[in-house]
Coordinates of C-alpha atoms and ligand atoms in Angstrom, one line a residue:
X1 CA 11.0 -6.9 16.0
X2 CA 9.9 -3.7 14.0
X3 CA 6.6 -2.3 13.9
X4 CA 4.4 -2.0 10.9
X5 CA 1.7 0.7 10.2
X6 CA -0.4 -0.4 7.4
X7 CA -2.3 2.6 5.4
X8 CA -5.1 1.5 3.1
X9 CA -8.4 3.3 1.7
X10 CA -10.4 0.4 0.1
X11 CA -11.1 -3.4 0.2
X12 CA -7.4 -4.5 2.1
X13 CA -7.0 -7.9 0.6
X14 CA -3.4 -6.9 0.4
X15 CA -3.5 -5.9 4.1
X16 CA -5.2 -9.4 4.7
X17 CA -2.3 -10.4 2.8
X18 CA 0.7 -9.0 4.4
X19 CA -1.2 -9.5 8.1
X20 CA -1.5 -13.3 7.2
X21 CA 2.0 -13.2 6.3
X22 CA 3.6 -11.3 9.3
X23 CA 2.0 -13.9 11.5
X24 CA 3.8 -16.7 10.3
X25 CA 6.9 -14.7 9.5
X26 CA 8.2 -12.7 12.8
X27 CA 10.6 -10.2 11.1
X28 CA 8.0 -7.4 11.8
X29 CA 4.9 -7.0 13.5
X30 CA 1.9 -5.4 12.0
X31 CA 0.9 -3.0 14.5
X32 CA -1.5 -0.8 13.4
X33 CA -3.7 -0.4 10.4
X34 CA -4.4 3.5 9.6
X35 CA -7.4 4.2 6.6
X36 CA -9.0 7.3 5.9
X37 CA -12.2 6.2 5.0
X38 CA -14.2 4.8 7.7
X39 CA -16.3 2.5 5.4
X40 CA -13.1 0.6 3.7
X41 CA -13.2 -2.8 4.3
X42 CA -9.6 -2.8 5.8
X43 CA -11.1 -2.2 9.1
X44 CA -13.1 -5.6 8.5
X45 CA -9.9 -6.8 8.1
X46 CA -8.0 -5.4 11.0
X47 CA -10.3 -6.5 13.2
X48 CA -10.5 -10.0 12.2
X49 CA -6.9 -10.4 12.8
X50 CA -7.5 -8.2 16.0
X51 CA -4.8 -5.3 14.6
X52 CA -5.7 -1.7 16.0
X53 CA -7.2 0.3 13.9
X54 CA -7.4 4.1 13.4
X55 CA -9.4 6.2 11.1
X56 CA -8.1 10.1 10.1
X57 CA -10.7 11.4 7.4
X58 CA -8.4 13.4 5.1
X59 CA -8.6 16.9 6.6
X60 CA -6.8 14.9 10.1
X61 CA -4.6 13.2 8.0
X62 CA -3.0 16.9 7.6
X63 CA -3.2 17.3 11.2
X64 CA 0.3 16.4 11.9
X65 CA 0.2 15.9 16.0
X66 CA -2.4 13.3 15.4
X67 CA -1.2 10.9 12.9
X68 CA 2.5 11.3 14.6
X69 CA 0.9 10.7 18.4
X70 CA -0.3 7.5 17.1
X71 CA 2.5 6.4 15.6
X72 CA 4.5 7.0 18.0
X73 CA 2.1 5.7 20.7
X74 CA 1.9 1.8 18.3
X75 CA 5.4 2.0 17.9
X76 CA 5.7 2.4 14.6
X77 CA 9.0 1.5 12.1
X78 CA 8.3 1.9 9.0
X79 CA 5.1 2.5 6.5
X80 CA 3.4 0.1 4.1
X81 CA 0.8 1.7 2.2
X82 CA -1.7 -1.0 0.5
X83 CA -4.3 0.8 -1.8
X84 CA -3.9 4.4 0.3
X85 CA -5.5 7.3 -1.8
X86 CA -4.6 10.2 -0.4
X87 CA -0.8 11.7 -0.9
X88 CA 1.4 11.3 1.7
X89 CA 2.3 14.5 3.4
X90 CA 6.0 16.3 3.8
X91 CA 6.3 16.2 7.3
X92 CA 5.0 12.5 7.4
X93 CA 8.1 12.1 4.7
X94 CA 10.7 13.7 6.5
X95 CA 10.0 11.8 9.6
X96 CA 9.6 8.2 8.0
X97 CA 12.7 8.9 5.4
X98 CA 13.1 5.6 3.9
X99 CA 11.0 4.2 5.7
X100 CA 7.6 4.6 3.6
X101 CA 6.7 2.3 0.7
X102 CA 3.5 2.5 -2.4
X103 CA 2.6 -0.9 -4.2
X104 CA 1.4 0.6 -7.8
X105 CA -0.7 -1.7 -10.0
X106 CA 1.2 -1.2 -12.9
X107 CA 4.9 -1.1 -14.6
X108 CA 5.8 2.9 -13.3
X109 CA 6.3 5.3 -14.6
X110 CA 3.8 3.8 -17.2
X111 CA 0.3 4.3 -15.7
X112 CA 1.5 6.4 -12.7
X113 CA 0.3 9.8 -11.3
X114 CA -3.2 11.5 -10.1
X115 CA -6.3 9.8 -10.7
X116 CA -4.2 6.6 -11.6
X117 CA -5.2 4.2 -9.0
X118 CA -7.3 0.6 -8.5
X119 CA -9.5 0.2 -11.7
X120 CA -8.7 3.4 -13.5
X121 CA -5.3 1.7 -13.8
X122 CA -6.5 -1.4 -15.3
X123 CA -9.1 -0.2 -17.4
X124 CA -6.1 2.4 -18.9
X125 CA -4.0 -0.2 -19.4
X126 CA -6.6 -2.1 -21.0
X127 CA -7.6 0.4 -23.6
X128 CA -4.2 1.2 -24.3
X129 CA -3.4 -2.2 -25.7
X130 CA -0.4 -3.0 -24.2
X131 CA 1.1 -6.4 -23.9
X132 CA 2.0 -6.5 -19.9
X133 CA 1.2 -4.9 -17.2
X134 CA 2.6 -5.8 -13.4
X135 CA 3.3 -4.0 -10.3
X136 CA 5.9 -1.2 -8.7
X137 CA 6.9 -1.4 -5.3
X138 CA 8.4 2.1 -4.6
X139 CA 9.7 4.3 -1.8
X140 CA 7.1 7.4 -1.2
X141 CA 7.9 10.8 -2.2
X142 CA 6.2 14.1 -2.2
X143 CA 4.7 13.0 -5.6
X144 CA 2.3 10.6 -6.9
X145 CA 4.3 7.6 -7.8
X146 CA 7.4 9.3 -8.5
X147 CA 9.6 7.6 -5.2
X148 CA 13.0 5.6 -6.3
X149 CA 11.1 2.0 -7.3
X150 CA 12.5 -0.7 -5.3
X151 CA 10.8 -3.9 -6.9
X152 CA 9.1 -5.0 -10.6
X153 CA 7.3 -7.7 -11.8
X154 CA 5.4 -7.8 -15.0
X155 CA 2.6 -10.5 -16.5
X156 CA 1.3 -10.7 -19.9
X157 CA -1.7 -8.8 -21.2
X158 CA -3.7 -11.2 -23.7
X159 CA -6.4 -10.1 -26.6
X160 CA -8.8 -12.0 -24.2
X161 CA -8.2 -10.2 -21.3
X162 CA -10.9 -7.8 -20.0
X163 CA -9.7 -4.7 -17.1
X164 CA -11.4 -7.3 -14.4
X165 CA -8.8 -10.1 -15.9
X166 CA -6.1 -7.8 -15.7
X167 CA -6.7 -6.9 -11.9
X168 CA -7.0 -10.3 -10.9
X169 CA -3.4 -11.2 -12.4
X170 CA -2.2 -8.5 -11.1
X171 CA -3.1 -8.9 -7.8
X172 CA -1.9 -12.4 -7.6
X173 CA 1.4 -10.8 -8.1
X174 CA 0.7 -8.2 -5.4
X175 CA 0.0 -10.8 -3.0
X176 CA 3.4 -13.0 -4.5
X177 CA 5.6 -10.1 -3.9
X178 CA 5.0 -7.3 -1.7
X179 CA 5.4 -9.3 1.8
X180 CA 8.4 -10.4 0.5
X181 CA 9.7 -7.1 -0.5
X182 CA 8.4 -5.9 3.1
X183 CA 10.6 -8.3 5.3
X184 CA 13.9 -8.0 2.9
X185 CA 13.3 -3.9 3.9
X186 CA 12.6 -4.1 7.2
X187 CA 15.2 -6.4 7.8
X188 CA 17.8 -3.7 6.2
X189 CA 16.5 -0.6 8.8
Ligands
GAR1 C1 -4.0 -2.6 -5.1 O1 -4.1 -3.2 -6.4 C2 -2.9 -1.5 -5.1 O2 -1.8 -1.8 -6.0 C3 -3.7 -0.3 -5.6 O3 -4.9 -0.4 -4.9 C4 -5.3 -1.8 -4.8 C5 -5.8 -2.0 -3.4 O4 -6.4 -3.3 -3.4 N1 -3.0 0.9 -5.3 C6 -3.0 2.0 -6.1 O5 -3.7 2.0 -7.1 C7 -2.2 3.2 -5.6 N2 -2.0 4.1 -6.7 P1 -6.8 -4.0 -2.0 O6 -7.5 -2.9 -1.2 O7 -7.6 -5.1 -2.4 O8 -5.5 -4.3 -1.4

């Protein structure tokens, strides 16, 4: 069975997601959740479902021995980043090639880049009176959002939506799609 590493900054509901989903579904194992922030609610998470847990405030994160020792120690196959803010570092590129994937909340390259992330993309999306909206699942490279997109799915964008409505739809589809998209990978490496 492969070994997950899950990387998220904020609330984790995806990461409470994909956990719930990896439990049921033995393809992979989630073996480690990493955040940067030590108040993100991930951790809550993580420990709930009794995951290990690792915090690297940002200057660590660059710290390549430390991040690598602990992946290494837990394991570690491939990369699932669920709401991570900070950009993912060469060397951490070169040694997961292929093996790193970004959910975006929004159809890339539309929406995409530095500074767009959580709200910011909904309330952008919002004012810009578009139509739909969705999610990117995408391999990681050196750039914001840029990585070759692996998986799309869109959802309409009503008059009467407000940048909270637009979230919540599109996080249903987050939740729909991205464990999928996570066991048809890891099944493949
Ligand atoms: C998700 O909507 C994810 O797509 C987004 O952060 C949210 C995390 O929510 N990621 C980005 O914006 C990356 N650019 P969660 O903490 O509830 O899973």
């Amino acid at each position: 069975m492969k070994n997950i590493a899950l990387f998220a900054s904020g609330r984790g509901t995806n990461a409470d997601n994909i956990i719930q989903y990896f439990k049921k579904n033995k393809t992979a194992n989630i073996g480690l959740v990493i955040t940067n922030n030590k108040n993100a609610g991930v951790l809550e998470v993580a420990k709930y479902h009794e995951v290990p847990s690792a915090i690297f405030p940002k200057r660590e994160f660059f710290a390549r021995h430390k991040i690598l020792e602990t992946l290494s120690h837990y394991n570690i196959d491939f990369i699932v980043l669920a709401g991570f803010m900070i950009l993912i570092p060469k060397y951490l590129i070169d040694t997961f090639s292929g093996r790193i994937i970004n959910i975006h909340p929004a159809l890339l390259p539309a929406f995409g880049g530095k500074g767009m992330y959580g709200s910011h993309v909904h309330q952008a999306v919002y004012d810009s009176k578009v139509s739909q909206t969705g999610i990117t699942i995408h391999h990681v490279n050196e750039f914001y959002d840029e990585g070759a997109v692996i998986f799309q799915a869109s959802c309409s964008v009503e008059k009467t939506d407000t940048p909270e409505s637009i979230a919540h739809k599109v996080h249903q589809l987050e939740y729909a799609h991205y464990p999928k998209v996570i066991e048809n990978l890891v099944k493949s490496i």
